[in-house]
Coordinates of C-alpha atoms in Angstrom, one line a residue:
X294 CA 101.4 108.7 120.6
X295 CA 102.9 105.4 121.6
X296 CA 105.7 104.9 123.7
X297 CA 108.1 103.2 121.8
X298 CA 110.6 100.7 123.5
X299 CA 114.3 98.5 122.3
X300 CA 112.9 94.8 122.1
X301 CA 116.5 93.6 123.3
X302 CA 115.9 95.6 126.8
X303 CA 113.4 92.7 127.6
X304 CA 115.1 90.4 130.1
X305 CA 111.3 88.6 131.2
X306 CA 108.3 88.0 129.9
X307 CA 104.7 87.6 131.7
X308 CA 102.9 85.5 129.7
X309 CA 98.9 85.1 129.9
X310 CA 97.2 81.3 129.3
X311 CA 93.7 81.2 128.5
X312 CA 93.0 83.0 125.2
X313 CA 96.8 83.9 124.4
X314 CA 98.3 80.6 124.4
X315 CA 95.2 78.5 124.8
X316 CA 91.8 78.4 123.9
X317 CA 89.7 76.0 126.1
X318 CA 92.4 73.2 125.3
X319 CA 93.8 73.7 122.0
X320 CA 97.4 75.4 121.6
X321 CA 97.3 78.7 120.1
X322 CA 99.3 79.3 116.7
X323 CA 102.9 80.2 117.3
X324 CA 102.6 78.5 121.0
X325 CA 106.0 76.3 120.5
X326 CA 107.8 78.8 118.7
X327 CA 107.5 81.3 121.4
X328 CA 109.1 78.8 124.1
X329 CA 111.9 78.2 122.1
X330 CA 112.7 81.3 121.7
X331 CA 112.3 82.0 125.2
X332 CA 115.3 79.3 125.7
X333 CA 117.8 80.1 123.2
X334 CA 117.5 84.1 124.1
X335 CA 117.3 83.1 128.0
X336 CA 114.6 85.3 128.7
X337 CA 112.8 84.9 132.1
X338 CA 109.4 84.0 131.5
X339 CA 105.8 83.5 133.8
X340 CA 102.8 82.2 132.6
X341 CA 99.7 83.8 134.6
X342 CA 96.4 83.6 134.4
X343 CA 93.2 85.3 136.1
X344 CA 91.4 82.2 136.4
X345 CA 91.4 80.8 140.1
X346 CA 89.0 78.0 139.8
X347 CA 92.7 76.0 138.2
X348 CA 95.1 74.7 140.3
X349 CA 98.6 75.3 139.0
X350 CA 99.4 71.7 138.4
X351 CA 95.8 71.6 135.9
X352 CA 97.8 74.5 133.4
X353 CA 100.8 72.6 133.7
X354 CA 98.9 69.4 132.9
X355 CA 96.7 71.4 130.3
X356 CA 100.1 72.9 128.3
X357 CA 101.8 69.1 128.5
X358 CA 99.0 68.2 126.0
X359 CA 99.2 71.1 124.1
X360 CA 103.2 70.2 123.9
X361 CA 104.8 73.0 126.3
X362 CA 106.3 71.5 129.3
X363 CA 106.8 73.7 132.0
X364 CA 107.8 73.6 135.7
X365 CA 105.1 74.0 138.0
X366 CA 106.8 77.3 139.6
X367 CA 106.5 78.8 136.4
X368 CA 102.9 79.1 136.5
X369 CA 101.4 81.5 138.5
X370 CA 97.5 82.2 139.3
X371 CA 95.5 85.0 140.9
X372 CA 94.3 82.2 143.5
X373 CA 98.0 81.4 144.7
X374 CA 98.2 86.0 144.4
X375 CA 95.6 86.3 146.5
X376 CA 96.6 83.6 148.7
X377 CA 100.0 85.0 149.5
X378 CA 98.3 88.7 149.2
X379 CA 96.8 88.1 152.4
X380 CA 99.6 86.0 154.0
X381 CA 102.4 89.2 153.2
X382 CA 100.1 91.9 153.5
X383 CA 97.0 91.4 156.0
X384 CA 97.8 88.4 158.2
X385 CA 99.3 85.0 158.4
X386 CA 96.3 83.1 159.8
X387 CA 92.2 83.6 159.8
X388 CA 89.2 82.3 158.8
X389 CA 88.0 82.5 154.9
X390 CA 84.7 82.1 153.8
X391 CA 85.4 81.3 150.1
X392 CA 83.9 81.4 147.0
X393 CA 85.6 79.0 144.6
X394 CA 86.9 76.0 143.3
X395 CA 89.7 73.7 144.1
X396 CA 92.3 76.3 142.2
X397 CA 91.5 78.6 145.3
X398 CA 90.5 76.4 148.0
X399 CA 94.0 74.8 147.9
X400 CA 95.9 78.3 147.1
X401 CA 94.1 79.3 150.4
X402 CA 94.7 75.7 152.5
X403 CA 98.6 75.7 151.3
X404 CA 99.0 79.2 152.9
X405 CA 97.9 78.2 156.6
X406 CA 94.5 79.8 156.0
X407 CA 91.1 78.4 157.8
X408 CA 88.0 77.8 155.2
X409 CA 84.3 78.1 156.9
X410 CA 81.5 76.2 155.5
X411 CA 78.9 79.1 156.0
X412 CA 77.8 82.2 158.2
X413 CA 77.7 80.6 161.4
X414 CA 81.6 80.4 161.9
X415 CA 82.9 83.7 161.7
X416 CA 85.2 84.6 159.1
X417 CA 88.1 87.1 158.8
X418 CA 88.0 87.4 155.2
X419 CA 85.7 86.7 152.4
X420 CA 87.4 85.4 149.3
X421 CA 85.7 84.9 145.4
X422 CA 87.0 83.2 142.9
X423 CA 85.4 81.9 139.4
X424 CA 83.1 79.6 140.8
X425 CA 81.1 77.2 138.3
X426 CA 78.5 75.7 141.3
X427 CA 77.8 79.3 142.5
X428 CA 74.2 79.3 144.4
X429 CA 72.3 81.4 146.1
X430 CA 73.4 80.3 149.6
X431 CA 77.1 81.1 148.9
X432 CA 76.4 84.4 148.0
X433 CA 74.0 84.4 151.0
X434 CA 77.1 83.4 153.4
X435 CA 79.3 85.5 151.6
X436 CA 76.9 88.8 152.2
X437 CA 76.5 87.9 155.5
X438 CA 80.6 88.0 156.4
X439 CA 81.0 90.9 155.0
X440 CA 78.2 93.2 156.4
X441 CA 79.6 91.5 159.7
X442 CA 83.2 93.2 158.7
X443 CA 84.7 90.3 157.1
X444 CA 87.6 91.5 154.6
X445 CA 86.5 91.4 150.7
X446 CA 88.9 90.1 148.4
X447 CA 88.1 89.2 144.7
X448 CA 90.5 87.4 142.9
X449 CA 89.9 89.0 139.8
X450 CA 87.7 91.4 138.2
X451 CA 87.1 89.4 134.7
X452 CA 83.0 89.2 134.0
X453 CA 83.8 87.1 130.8
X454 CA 86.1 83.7 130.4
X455 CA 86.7 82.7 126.6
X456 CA 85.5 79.0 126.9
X457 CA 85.2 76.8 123.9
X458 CA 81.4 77.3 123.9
X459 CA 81.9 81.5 124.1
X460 CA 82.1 83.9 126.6
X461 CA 81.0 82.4 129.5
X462 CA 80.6 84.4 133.4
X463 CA 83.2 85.1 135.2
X464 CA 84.5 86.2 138.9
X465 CA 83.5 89.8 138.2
X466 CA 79.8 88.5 138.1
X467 CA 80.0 87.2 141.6
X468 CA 82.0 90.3 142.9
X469 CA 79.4 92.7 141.2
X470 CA 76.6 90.9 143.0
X471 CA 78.1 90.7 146.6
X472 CA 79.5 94.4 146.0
X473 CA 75.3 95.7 145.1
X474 CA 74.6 93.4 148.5
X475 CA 76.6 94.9 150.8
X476 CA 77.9 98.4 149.1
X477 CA 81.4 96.8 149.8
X478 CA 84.2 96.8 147.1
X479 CA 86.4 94.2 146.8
X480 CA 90.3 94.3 147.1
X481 CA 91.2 92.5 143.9
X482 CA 94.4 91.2 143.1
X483 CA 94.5 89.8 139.4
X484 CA 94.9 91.9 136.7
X485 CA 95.0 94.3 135.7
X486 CA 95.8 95.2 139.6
X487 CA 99.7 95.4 140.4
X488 CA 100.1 92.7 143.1
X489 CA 99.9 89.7 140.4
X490 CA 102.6 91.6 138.2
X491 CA 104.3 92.3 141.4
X492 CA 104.7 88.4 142.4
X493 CA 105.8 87.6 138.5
X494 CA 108.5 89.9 138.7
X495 CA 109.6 88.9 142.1
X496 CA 109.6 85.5 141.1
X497 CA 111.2 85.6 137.7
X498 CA 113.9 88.0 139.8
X499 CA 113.8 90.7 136.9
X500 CA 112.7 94.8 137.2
X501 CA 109.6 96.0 135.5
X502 CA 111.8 98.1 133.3
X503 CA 113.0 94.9 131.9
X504 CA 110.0 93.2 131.7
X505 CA 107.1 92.8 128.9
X506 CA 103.5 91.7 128.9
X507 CA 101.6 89.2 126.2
X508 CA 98.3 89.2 126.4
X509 CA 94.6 88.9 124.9
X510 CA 93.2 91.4 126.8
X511 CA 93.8 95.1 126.7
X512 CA 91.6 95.8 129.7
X513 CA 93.1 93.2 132.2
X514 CA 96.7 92.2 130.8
X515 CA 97.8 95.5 128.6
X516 CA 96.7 97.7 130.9
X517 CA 97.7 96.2 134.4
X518 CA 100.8 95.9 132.7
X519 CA 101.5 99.3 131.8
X520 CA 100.7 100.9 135.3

């Protein structure tokens, strides 16, 4: 049976982007409405997404045109998660091989991290994101990090990202590949793993008790939400 819950107990809302308020780059139905309500009921609100290959400043440039303005530190991303993942919680310096696009390459730069160009520079950590130019020597550099003991972090597990063409590969691709390569599992920090949740609710200063999820998908957004 359902837990049931009092609406008016919801102080803070985590919000996800692609495929709940946008689709590729048209404004979902209702996407205005939401925000205003938002305002006039003061409620806390994040807007996350599990897509690293995006810098912040892209969604916040992507909603303007859809007609939501929002302040950049309202938008948070598993790139800038996994960034200050490893800063908090392994160490404040290293080397990164990476696996990405300029969402995470910056995330990772802006925290004090080092990015190697390929397996002869050792690295402390390998790092994937969504990555649209993926080849064969990435993955090639990225297997040979981590069979060397470089740390495995994935940025999120999605296989699938709702593009305006379809359904289109995701990180979890890339991760599934490096993970049959070296019999290494990632650490993954988008949802529906806590630590993205955890850095909403710190930022929006709010307690999970008080705070709600919206998104598209039950495996990823409902379900990292719940635990």
């Amino acid at each position: 049976m359902m837990n049931k819950f009092n609406l008016s107990t919801i102080s803070a809302l985590v919000i996800d982007i692609d495929g709940t308020l946008l689709r590729g780059s048209q404004a979902l139905p209702g996407l205005a409405e939401l925000f205003t309500w938002m305002r006039e009921k003061n409620i806390a609100h994040i807007v996350a997404s599990n897509n690293a290959t995006k810098t912040p400043q892209h969604y916040q440039k992507k909603l303007g045109e859809a007609g939501l303005k929002l302040p950049v530190t309202s938008i948070l991303t598993a790139a800038l998660a996994a960034a200050d993942y490893i800063k908090k919680h392994i160490r404040s310096d290293g080397n990164v091989y990476l696996i990405g696009e300029v969402g995470l390459r910056s995330a990772l730069q802006s925290a004090g991290l080092t990015l190697v160009d390929d397996s002869s520079q050792s690295a402390d950590f390998v790092v994937v994101g969504g990555d649209h130019f993926l080849t064969y020597e990435k993955l090639k550099h990225a297997t040979l990090h981590i069979q060397r003991g470089a740390q495995f972090i994935g940025t999120n597990p999605d296989v699938l990202y709702p593009a305006e063409e379809g359904l289109i590969p995701e990180c979890g691709v890339t991760l599934a590949a490096l993970t049959a390569a070296t019999g290494v599992s990632p650490i993954v920090i988008g949802k529906p793993s806590p630590y993205l949740f955890q850095a909403a609710i710190q930022a929006m200063g709010s307690q999970p008790e008080q705070t709600a999820m919206i998104g598209d998908r039950l495996e990823t957004d409902i379900y990292g939400a719940q635990q």
